[in-house]
PDB file of C-alpha atoms in Angstrom:
ATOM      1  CA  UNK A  92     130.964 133.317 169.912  1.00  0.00           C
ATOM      2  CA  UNK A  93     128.850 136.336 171.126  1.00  0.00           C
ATOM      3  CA  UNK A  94     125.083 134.806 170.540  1.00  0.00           C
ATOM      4  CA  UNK A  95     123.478 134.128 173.408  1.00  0.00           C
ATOM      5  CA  UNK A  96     122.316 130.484 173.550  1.00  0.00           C
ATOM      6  CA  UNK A  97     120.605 128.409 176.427  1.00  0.00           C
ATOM      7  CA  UNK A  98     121.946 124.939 177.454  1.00  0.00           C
ATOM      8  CA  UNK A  99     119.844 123.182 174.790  1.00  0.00           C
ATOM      9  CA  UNK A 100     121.509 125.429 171.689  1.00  0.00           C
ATOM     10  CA  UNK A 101     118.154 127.264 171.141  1.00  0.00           C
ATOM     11  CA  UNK A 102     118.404 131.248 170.949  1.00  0.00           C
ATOM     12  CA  UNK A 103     115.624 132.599 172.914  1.00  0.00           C
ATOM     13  CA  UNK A 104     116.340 135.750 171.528  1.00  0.00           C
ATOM     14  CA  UNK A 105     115.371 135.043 167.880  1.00  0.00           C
ATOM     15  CA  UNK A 106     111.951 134.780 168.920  1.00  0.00           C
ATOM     16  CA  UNK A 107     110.990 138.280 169.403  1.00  0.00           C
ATOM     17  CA  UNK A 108     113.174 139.904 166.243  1.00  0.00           C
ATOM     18  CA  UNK A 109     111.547 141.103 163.355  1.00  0.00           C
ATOM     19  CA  UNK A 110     111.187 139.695 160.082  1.00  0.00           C
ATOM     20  CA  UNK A 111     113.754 142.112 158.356  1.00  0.00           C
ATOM     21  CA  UNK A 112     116.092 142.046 161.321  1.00  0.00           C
ATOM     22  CA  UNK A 113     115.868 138.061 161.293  1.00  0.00           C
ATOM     23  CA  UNK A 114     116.458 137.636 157.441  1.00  0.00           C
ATOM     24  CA  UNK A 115     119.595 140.832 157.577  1.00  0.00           C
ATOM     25  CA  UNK A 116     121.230 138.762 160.290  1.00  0.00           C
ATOM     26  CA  UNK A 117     120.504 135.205 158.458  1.00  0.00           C
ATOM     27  CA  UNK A 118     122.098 136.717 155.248  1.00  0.00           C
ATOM     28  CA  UNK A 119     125.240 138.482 157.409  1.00  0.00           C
ATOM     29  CA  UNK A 120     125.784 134.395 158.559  1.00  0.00           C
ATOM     30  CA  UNK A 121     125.176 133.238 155.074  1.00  0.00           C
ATOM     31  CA  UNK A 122     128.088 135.310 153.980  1.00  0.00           C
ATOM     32  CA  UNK A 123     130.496 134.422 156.832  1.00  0.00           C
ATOM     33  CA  UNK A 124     130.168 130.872 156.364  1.00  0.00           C
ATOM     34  CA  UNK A 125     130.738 130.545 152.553  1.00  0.00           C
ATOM     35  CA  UNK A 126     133.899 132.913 153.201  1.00  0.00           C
ATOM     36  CA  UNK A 127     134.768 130.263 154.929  1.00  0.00           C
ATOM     37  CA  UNK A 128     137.734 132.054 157.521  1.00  0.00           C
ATOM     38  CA  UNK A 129     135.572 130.635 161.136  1.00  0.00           C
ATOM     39  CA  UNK A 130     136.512 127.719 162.353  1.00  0.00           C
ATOM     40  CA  UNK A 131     134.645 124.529 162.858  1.00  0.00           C
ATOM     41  CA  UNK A 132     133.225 124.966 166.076  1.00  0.00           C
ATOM     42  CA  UNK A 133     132.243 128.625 165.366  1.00  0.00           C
ATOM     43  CA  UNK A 134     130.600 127.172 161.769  1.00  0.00           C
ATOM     44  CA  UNK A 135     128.315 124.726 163.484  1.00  0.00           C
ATOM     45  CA  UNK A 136     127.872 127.967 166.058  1.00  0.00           C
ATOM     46  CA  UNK A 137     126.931 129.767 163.342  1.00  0.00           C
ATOM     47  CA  UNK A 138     124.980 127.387 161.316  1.00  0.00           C
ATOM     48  CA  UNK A 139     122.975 126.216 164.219  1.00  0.00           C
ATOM     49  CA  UNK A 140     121.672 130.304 164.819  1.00  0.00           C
ATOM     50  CA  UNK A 141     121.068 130.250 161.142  1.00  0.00           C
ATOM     51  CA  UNK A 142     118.874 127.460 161.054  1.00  0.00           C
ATOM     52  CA  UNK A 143     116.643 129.372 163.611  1.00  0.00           C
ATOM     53  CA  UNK A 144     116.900 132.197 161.622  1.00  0.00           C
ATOM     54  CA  UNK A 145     115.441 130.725 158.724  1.00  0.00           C
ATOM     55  CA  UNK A 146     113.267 128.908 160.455  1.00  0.00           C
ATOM     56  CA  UNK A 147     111.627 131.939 162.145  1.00  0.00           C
ATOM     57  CA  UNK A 148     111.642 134.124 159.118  1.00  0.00           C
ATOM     58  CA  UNK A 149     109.403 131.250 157.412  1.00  0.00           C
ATOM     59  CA  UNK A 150     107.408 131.319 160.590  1.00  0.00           C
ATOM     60  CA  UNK A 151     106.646 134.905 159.941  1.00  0.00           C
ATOM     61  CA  UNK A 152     106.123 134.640 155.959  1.00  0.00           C
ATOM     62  CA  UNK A 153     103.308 131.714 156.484  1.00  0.00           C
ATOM     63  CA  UNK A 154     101.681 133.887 158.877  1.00  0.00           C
ATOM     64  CA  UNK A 155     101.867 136.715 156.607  1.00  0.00           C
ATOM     65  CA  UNK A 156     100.661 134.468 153.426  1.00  0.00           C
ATOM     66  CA  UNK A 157      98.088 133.122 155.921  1.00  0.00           C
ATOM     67  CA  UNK A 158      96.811 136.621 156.615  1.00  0.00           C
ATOM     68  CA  UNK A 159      96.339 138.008 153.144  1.00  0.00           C
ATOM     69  CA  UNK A 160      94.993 134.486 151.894  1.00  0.00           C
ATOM     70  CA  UNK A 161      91.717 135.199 154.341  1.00  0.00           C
ATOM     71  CA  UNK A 162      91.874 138.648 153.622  1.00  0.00           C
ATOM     72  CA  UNK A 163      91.637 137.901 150.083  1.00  0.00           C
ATOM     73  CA  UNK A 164      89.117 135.188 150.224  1.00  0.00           C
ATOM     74  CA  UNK A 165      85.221 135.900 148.881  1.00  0.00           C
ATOM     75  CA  UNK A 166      82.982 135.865 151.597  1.00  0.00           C
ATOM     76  CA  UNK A 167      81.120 132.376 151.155  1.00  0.00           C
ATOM     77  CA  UNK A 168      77.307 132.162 150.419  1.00  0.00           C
ATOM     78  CA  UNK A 169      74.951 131.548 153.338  1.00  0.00           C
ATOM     79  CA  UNK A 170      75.418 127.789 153.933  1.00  0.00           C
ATOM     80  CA  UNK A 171      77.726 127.097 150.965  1.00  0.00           C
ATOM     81  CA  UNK A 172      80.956 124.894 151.989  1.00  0.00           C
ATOM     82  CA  UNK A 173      84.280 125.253 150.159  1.00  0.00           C
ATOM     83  CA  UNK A 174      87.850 122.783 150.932  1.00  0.00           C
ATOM     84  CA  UNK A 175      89.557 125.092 152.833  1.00  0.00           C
ATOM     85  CA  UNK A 176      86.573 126.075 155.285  1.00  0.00           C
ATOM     86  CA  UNK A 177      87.805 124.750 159.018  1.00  0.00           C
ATOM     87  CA  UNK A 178      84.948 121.991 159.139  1.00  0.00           C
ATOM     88  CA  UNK A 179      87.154 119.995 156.909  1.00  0.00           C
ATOM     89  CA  UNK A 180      89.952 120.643 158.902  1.00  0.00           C
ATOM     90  CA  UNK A 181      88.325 118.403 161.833  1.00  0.00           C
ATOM     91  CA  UNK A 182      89.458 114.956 162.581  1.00  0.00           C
ATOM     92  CA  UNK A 183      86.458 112.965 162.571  1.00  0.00           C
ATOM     93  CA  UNK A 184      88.495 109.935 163.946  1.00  0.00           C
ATOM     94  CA  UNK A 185      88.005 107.417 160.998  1.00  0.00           C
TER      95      UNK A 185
END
């Protein structure tokens, strides 16, 4: 298998790929392993790098949903709290 991976199976260089190159590459993988012609060890290979795929693309879409959802919010009234403000966020250790 050609994919670079470090001792520990991670793939250092998924971290730096964009979200259309991550998802193009995650569906290419997709594809290969329901054809099902690799074999085993190349699967798990294969299915291991597509795990991180996926994982990074939904890194990248909960950032994005993340950045239009405070884009998007009203601007809150001088001194008036809503759920989502950070204060609630706080561990108050109880």
């Amino acid at each position: 298998m050609a994919d670079a991976t470090t001792t520990d199976g991670s793939f250092p260089d998924i971290a730096g790929m964009r979200y259309e190159d991550a998802r193009e590459e995650l569906i290419a993988i997709v594809a290969k392993l329901e054809a099902g012609q690799a074999p085993l060890e190349d699967s798990m290979q294969l299915w291991r790098r597509g795990e991180a795929l996926a994982a990074h693309c939904a890194t990248w879409l909960d950032g994005a949903q993340a950045e239009v959802e405070r884009a998007t919010r009203p601007p809150a009234a001088a001194g008036e709290l809503h759920a989502d403000d950070d204060i609630f966020d706080e561990d108050d250790g109880s």
